[in-house]
Amino acid sequence: MGYESNTGLNVSNYYGPRGTGGTRGVFKTEGYQYEFVWNLEDTGLPFKFPIYPGGVEVVAVDDSFAEGTVSAVTIGGVAVFAATEAAPVMLAANNTGVLAQTGGTGGVLVIRFRNVAV
């Protein structure tokens, strides 16, 4: 059981376990599922999409936070914009990881992907 200590100096400290709110919180995937956030306004050095030795499966492209109308997203020349959990797009280990998109003028794209075992 936790308790709060107030020393009289307008400083309160809480000791002991804190409630986490039931079952809400972080779902640890331990290196299986990732999110790649692509800032469309960045004009600096281009970032490449991470490709692992066994390849990756792109399971979603979220354009909710992108400005403009994103109509296409490719990674190493492979179209991934239509990827879903039910129909993921596989990127082989030899993919270049070069990102390209059409229509986005700002904001961010979130690309969700999973590692594939070697």
CSV table of N, CA and C in Angstrom, one decimal:
chain,number,residue,atom,x,y,z
A,1,MET,N,0.8,-1.2,0.0
A,1,MET,CA,0.0,0.0,0.0
A,1,MET,C,0.9,1.2,0.0
A,2,GLY,N,0.6,2.1,-0.9
A,2,GLY,CA,1.4,3.4,-1.0
A,2,GLY,C,1.0,4.4,0.0
A,3,TYR,N,1.9,5.3,0.3
A,3,TYR,CA,1.5,6.5,1.1
A,3,TYR,C,2.2,7.7,0.6
A,4,GLU,N,1.7,8.9,1.0
A,4,GLU,CA,2.2,10.1,0.6
A,4,GLU,C,2.9,10.8,1.8
A,5,SER,N,4.0,11.4,1.6
A,5,SER,CA,4.8,12.0,2.7
A,5,SER,C,4.9,13.5,2.4
A,6,ASN,N,4.4,14.4,3.3
A,6,ASN,CA,4.5,15.8,3.1
A,6,ASN,C,5.4,16.3,4.3
A,7,THR,N,6.5,16.9,4.0
A,7,THR,CA,7.5,17.3,5.1
A,7,THR,C,7.2,18.7,5.6
A,8,GLY,N,6.2,19.3,5.1
A,8,GLY,CA,5.8,20.7,5.5
A,8,GLY,C,6.5,21.7,4.7
A,9,LEU,N,7.3,21.4,3.7
A,9,LEU,CA,8.0,22.4,2.9
A,9,LEU,C,7.3,22.5,1.5
A,10,ASN,N,6.1,22.2,1.5
A,10,ASN,CA,5.3,22.2,0.2
A,10,ASN,C,5.9,21.2,-0.8
A,11,VAL,N,6.5,20.1,-0.3
A,11,VAL,CA,7.0,19.1,-1.2
A,11,VAL,C,6.4,17.8,-0.8
A,12,SER,N,5.7,17.1,-1.7
A,12,SER,CA,5.1,15.8,-1.4
A,12,SER,C,5.8,14.7,-2.2
A,13,ASN,N,6.0,13.6,-1.5
A,13,ASN,CA,6.6,12.5,-2.2
A,13,ASN,C,5.6,11.3,-2.0
A,14,TYR,N,5.5,10.5,-3.0
A,14,TYR,CA,4.6,9.3,-2.9
A,14,TYR,C,5.5,8.1,-2.9
A,15,TYR,N,5.3,7.2,-2.0
A,15,TYR,CA,6.1,6.0,-1.8
A,15,TYR,C,5.2,4.8,-2.0
A,16,GLY,N,5.7,3.8,-2.6
A,16,GLY,CA,5.0,2.5,-2.8
A,16,GLY,C,4.5,2.3,-4.2
A,17,PRO,N,3.8,1.2,-4.4
A,17,PRO,CA,3.3,0.9,-5.8
A,17,PRO,C,2.1,1.9,-6.2
A,18,ARG,N,2.1,2.1,-7.4
A,18,ARG,CA,1.0,3.0,-8.0
A,18,ARG,C,0.1,2.1,-8.8
A,19,GLY,N,-1.1,2.5,-8.9
A,19,GLY,CA,-2.1,1.8,-9.7
A,19,GLY,C,-1.9,2.1,-11.1
A,20,THR,N,-2.1,1.1,-12.0
A,20,THR,CA,-1.9,1.3,-13.4
A,20,THR,C,-3.2,1.4,-14.2
A,21,GLY,N,-4.3,1.4,-13.5
A,21,GLY,CA,-5.6,1.6,-14.2
A,21,GLY,C,-6.1,0.3,-14.9
A,22,GLY,N,-5.9,-0.8,-14.3
A,22,GLY,CA,-6.4,-2.0,-14.8
A,22,GLY,C,-5.5,-2.6,-15.9
A,23,THR,N,-6.1,-2.9,-17.1
A,23,THR,CA,-5.4,-3.6,-18.1
A,23,THR,C,-4.9,-2.7,-19.2
A,24,ARG,N,-5.0,-1.4,-19.0
A,24,ARG,CA,-4.5,-0.4,-20.0
A,24,ARG,C,-3.0,-0.3,-19.8
A,25,GLY,N,-2.3,0.1,-20.9
A,25,GLY,CA,-0.9,0.3,-20.8
A,25,GLY,C,-0.2,-0.2,-22.1
A,26,VAL,N,1.1,-0.4,-22.0
A,26,VAL,CA,1.9,-0.7,-23.1
A,26,VAL,C,1.8,-2.2,-23.4
A,27,PHE,N,1.6,-2.6,-24.6
A,27,PHE,CA,1.6,-4.0,-25.0
A,27,PHE,C,3.0,-4.2,-25.6
A,28,LYS,N,3.8,-5.0,-24.9
A,28,LYS,CA,5.2,-5.2,-25.3
A,28,LYS,C,5.2,-6.3,-26.4
A,29,THR,N,5.8,-6.0,-27.5
A,29,THR,CA,5.8,-6.9,-28.6
A,29,THR,C,7.2,-7.5,-28.7
A,30,GLU,N,8.2,-7.0,-27.9
A,30,GLU,CA,9.5,-7.6,-27.8
A,30,GLU,C,10.2,-7.7,-29.2
A,31,GLY,N,10.2,-6.7,-29.9
A,31,GLY,CA,11.0,-6.7,-31.2
A,31,GLY,C,10.3,-7.3,-32.4
A,32,TYR,N,8.9,-7.4,-32.3
A,32,TYR,CA,8.2,-8.0,-33.4
A,32,TYR,C,7.5,-7.0,-34.2
A,33,GLN,N,6.8,-6.1,-33.6
A,33,GLN,CA,6.0,-5.1,-34.4
A,33,GLN,C,6.6,-3.7,-34.1
A,34,TYR,N,6.7,-2.9,-35.1
A,34,TYR,CA,7.3,-1.6,-35.0
A,34,TYR,C,6.5,-0.6,-35.7
A,35,GLU,N,6.8,0.7,-35.4
A,35,GLU,CA,6.2,1.8,-36.2
A,35,GLU,C,7.3,2.7,-36.7
A,36,PHE,N,7.3,3.1,-37.9
A,36,PHE,CA,8.2,4.0,-38.6
A,36,PHE,C,7.5,5.3,-38.8
A,37,VAL,N,7.9,6.4,-38.2
A,37,VAL,CA,7.2,7.7,-38.4
A,37,VAL,C,8.0,8.5,-39.4
A,38,TRP,N,7.4,8.9,-40.5
A,38,TRP,CA,8.1,9.6,-41.5
A,38,TRP,C,7.5,11.1,-41.6
A,39,ASN,N,8.4,12.0,-41.2
A,39,ASN,CA,8.1,13.4,-41.3
A,39,ASN,C,8.1,13.9,-42.7
A,40,LEU,N,7.0,14.2,-43.3
A,40,LEU,CA,7.0,14.6,-44.7
A,40,LEU,C,7.5,16.0,-45.0
A,41,GLU,N,7.7,16.8,-43.9
A,41,GLU,CA,8.2,18.2,-44.1
A,41,GLU,C,9.7,18.2,-44.0
A,42,ASP,N,10.4,17.1,-43.6
A,42,ASP,CA,11.8,17.1,-43.5
A,42,ASP,C,12.5,17.2,-44.8
A,43,THR,N,13.4,18.2,-44.9
A,43,THR,CA,14.1,18.4,-46.2
A,43,THR,C,15.6,18.1,-46.0
A,44,GLY,N,16.0,17.5,-44.9
A,44,GLY,CA,17.4,17.2,-44.7
A,44,GLY,C,17.8,15.9,-45.4
A,45,LEU,N,18.7,15.2,-44.8
A,45,LEU,CA,19.2,14.0,-45.3
A,45,LEU,C,18.0,13.0,-45.4
A,46,PRO,N,17.9,12.2,-46.5
A,46,PRO,CA,16.8,11.3,-46.5
A,46,PRO,C,17.0,10.1,-45.6
A,47,PHE,N,16.0,9.6,-44.9
A,47,PHE,CA,16.1,8.4,-44.1
A,47,PHE,C,15.6,7.2,-45.0
A,48,LYS,N,16.2,6.1,-44.7
A,48,LYS,CA,15.8,4.9,-45.4
A,48,LYS,C,14.9,4.0,-44.4
A,49,PHE,N,14.0,3.3,-44.9
A,49,PHE,CA,13.2,2.4,-44.1
A,49,PHE,C,14.1,1.2,-43.6
A,50,PRO,N,13.9,0.8,-42.4
A,50,PRO,CA,14.8,-0.3,-41.9
A,50,PRO,C,14.4,-1.6,-42.4
A,51,ILE,N,15.3,-2.3,-43.1
A,51,ILE,CA,15.1,-3.6,-43.6
A,51,ILE,C,15.9,-4.6,-42.8
A,52,TYR,N,15.3,-5.6,-42.3
A,52,TYR,CA,16.1,-6.6,-41.4
A,52,TYR,C,16.5,-7.8,-42.3
A,53,PRO,N,17.4,-8.6,-41.8
A,53,PRO,CA,17.9,-9.8,-42.6
A,53,PRO,C,16.9,-10.7,-43.1
A,54,GLY,N,15.8,-10.9,-42.4
A,54,GLY,CA,14.8,-11.8,-42.9
A,54,GLY,C,13.7,-11.1,-43.7
A,55,GLY,N,13.8,-9.8,-43.8
A,55,GLY,CA,12.8,-9.0,-44.4
A,55,GLY,C,11.8,-8.5,-43.4
A,56,VAL,N,10.8,-7.7,-43.9
A,56,VAL,CA,9.8,-7.2,-43.0
A,56,VAL,C,8.4,-7.3,-43.8
A,57,GLU,N,7.4,-7.3,-43.0
A,57,GLU,CA,6.0,-7.3,-43.5
A,57,GLU,C,5.4,-5.9,-43.1
A,58,VAL,N,5.0,-5.1,-44.1
A,58,VAL,CA,4.3,-3.9,-43.8
A,58,VAL,C,2.8,-4.2,-43.6
A,59,VAL,N,2.3,-3.9,-42.5
A,59,VAL,CA,0.9,-4.2,-42.2
A,59,VAL,C,-0.1,-3.1,-42.2
A,60,ALA,N,0.4,-1.8,-42.3
A,60,ALA,CA,-0.5,-0.7,-42.3
A,60,ALA,C,0.3,0.6,-42.6
A,61,VAL,N,-0.3,1.5,-43.3
A,61,VAL,CA,0.2,2.9,-43.6
A,61,VAL,C,-0.9,3.8,-43.1
A,62,ASP,N,-0.6,4.6,-42.1
A,62,ASP,CA,-1.6,5.5,-41.5
A,62,ASP,C,-1.3,6.9,-41.9
A,63,ASP,N,-2.2,7.5,-42.7
A,63,ASP,CA,-2.0,8.8,-43.2
A,63,ASP,C,-2.9,9.8,-42.5
A,64,SER,N,-3.4,9.5,-41.3
A,64,SER,CA,-4.3,10.3,-40.6
A,64,SER,C,-3.7,11.7,-40.2
A,65,PHE,N,-2.4,11.7,-40.0
A,65,PHE,CA,-1.7,12.9,-39.6
A,65,PHE,C,-0.9,13.6,-40.7
A,66,ALA,N,-1.2,13.2,-41.9
A,66,ALA,CA,-0.5,13.8,-43.1
A,66,ALA,C,-1.4,14.9,-43.7
A,67,GLU,N,-0.7,15.9,-44.1
A,67,GLU,CA,-1.4,17.0,-44.8
A,67,GLU,C,-1.4,16.7,-46.3
A,68,GLY,N,-2.5,17.1,-47.0
A,68,GLY,CA,-2.6,16.7,-48.4
A,68,GLY,C,-3.3,15.4,-48.5
A,69,THR,N,-3.4,14.9,-49.7
A,69,THR,CA,-4.1,13.6,-50.0
A,69,THR,C,-3.0,12.6,-50.4
A,70,VAL,N,-2.6,11.7,-49.6
A,70,VAL,CA,-1.5,10.7,-49.9
A,70,VAL,C,-2.2,9.7,-50.8
A,71,SER,N,-1.7,9.5,-52.0
A,71,SER,CA,-2.3,8.5,-52.9
A,71,SER,C,-1.4,7.3,-53.1
A,72,ALA,N,-0.1,7.4,-52.8
A,72,ALA,CA,0.8,6.3,-53.0
A,72,ALA,C,2.0,6.4,-52.1
A,73,VAL,N,2.4,5.2,-51.6
A,73,VAL,CA,3.6,5.1,-50.8
A,73,VAL,C,4.4,3.9,-51.2
A,74,THR,N,5.7,4.1,-51.5
A,74,THR,CA,6.5,3.0,-52.0
A,74,THR,C,7.8,2.9,-51.1
A,75,ILE,N,8.3,1.7,-50.9
A,75,ILE,CA,9.5,1.5,-50.2
A,75,ILE,C,10.4,0.6,-51.1
A,76,GLY,N,11.5,1.2,-51.5
A,76,GLY,CA,12.3,0.5,-52.5
A,76,GLY,C,11.6,0.1,-53.7
A,77,GLY,N,10.7,0.9,-54.2
A,77,GLY,CA,9.9,0.6,-55.4
A,77,GLY,C,8.7,-0.3,-55.2
A,78,VAL,N,8.5,-0.8,-54.0
A,78,VAL,CA,7.4,-1.7,-53.7
A,78,VAL,C,6.2,-0.9,-53.1
A,79,ALA,N,5.0,-1.0,-53.8
A,79,ALA,CA,3.9,-0.2,-53.3
A,79,ALA,C,3.4,-0.8,-51.9
A,80,VAL,N,3.3,0.0,-50.9
A,80,VAL,CA,2.9,-0.5,-49.6
A,80,VAL,C,1.6,0.2,-49.0
A,81,PHE,N,1.1,1.2,-49.8
A,81,PHE,CA,0.0,2.0,-49.2
A,81,PHE,C,-1.2,1.2,-48.9
A,82,ALA,N,-1.5,0.2,-49.7
A,82,ALA,CA,-2.7,-0.7,-49.5
A,82,ALA,C,-2.5,-1.8,-48.5
A,83,ALA,N,-1.4,-1.9,-47.8
A,83,ALA,CA,-1.1,-3.0,-46.9
A,83,ALA,C,-2.1,-3.0,-45.7
A,84,THR,N,-2.5,-4.2,-45.3
A,84,THR,CA,-3.4,-4.3,-44.2
A,84,THR,C,-2.9,-5.5,-43.4
A,85,GLU,N,-3.5,-5.7,-42.2
A,85,GLU,CA,-3.2,-6.9,-41.4
A,85,GLU,C,-3.5,-8.2,-42.1
A,86,ALA,N,-4.7,-8.2,-42.8
A,86,ALA,CA,-5.1,-9.4,-43.5
A,86,ALA,C,-4.3,-9.6,-44.8
A,87,ALA,N,-3.7,-8.5,-45.4
A,87,ALA,CA,-3.0,-8.7,-46.6
A,87,ALA,C,-1.7,-7.8,-46.5
A,88,PRO,N,-0.7,-8.3,-45.7
A,88,PRO,CA,0.5,-7.5,-45.5
A,88,PRO,C,1.4,-7.5,-46.8
A,89,VAL,N,2.2,-6.5,-47.0
A,89,VAL,CA,3.1,-6.4,-48.1
A,89,VAL,C,4.5,-6.8,-47.6
A,90,MET,N,5.1,-7.9,-48.2
A,90,MET,CA,6.4,-8.4,-47.8
A,90,MET,C,7.5,-7.6,-48.5
A,91,LEU,N,8.5,-7.1,-47.8
A,91,LEU,CA,9.7,-6.5,-48.3
A,91,LEU,C,10.9,-7.4,-48.1
A,92,ALA,N,11.5,-7.8,-49.1
A,92,ALA,CA,12.7,-8.8,-49.0
A,92,ALA,C,13.9,-8.1,-48.4
A,93,ALA,N,14.8,-8.9,-47.9
A,93,ALA,CA,16.0,-8.4,-47.2
A,93,ALA,C,16.9,-7.5,-48.2
A,94,ASN,N,16.8,-7.7,-49.5
A,94,ASN,CA,17.6,-7.0,-50.4
A,94,ASN,C,16.9,-5.7,-50.9
A,95,ASN,N,15.8,-5.3,-50.3
A,95,ASN,CA,15.1,-4.0,-50.6
A,95,ASN,C,16.0,-2.9,-50.2
A,96,THR,N,16.0,-1.8,-51.0
A,96,THR,CA,16.9,-0.7,-50.8
A,96,THR,C,16.4,0.2,-49.6
A,97,GLY,N,15.1,0.2,-49.3
A,97,GLY,CA,14.5,1.0,-48.2
A,97,GLY,C,14.3,2.4,-48.5
A,98,VAL,N,14.4,2.8,-49.8
A,98,VAL,CA,14.2,4.2,-50.2
A,98,VAL,C,12.7,4.5,-50.2
A,99,LEU,N,12.4,5.6,-49.5
A,99,LEU,CA,11.0,6.0,-49.3
A,99,LEU,C,10.5,7.0,-50.4
A,100,ALA,N,9.3,6.8,-50.9
A,100,ALA,CA,8.7,7.8,-51.8
A,100,ALA,C,7.2,7.8,-51.6
A,101,GLN,N,6.6,9.0,-51.7
A,101,GLN,CA,5.2,9.1,-51.5
A,101,GLN,C,4.7,10.1,-52.5
A,102,THR,N,3.4,10.1,-52.8
A,102,THR,CA,2.8,11.0,-53.7
A,102,THR,C,1.6,11.7,-53.0
A,103,GLY,N,1.6,13.0,-53.0
A,103,GLY,CA,0.4,13.7,-52.6
A,103,GLY,C,0.6,14.4,-51.2
A,104,GLY,N,1.4,13.9,-50.3
A,104,GLY,CA,1.6,14.4,-49.0
A,104,GLY,C,2.4,15.7,-49.0
A,105,THR,N,1.9,16.8,-48.4
A,105,THR,CA,2.6,18.0,-48.4
A,105,THR,C,3.2,18.4,-47.0
A,106,GLY,N,2.8,17.6,-46.0
A,106,GLY,CA,3.3,17.9,-44.6
A,106,GLY,C,2.8,16.9,-43.6
A,107,GLY,N,3.1,17.1,-42.4
A,107,GLY,CA,2.6,16.2,-41.4
A,107,GLY,C,3.5,14.9,-41.3
A,108,VAL,N,2.9,13.8,-40.9
A,108,VAL,CA,3.7,12.6,-40.8
A,108,VAL,C,2.9,11.4,-41.3
A,109,LEU,N,3.6,10.4,-41.8
A,109,LEU,CA,3.0,9.1,-42.1
A,109,LEU,C,3.5,8.1,-41.1
A,110,VAL,N,2.7,7.2,-40.7
A,110,VAL,CA,3.1,6.1,-39.8
A,110,VAL,C,3.0,4.8,-40.5
A,111,ILE,N,4.1,4.1,-40.6
A,111,ILE,CA,4.2,2.8,-41.3
A,111,ILE,C,4.4,1.8,-40.3
A,112,ARG,N,3.4,0.9,-40.1
A,112,ARG,CA,3.5,-0.2,-39.1
A,112,ARG,C,4.0,-1.5,-39.9
A,113,PHE,N,5.0,-2.1,-39.2
A,113,PHE,CA,5.6,-3.3,-39.9
A,113,PHE,C,6.1,-4.3,-38.8
A,114,ARG,N,6.3,-5.5,-39.3
A,114,ARG,CA,6.8,-6.6,-38.4
A,114,ARG,C,8.0,-7.2,-39.0
A,115,ASN,N,8.9,-7.7,-38.0
A,115,ASN,CA,10.0,-8.5,-38.4
A,115,ASN,C,9.6,-9.8,-39.0
A,116,VAL,N,10.4,-10.4,-39.9
A,116,VAL,CA,10.2,-11.7,-40.3
A,116,VAL,C,11.4,-12.6,-39.9
A,117,ALA,N,11.2,-13.7,-39.3
A,117,ALA,CA,12.3,-14.6,-38.8
A,117,ALA,C,13.2,-15.0,-40.0
A,118,VAL,N,14.4,-15.1,-39.6
A,118,VAL,CA,15.5,-15.5,-40.6
A,118,VAL,C,15.4,-17.0,-40.9
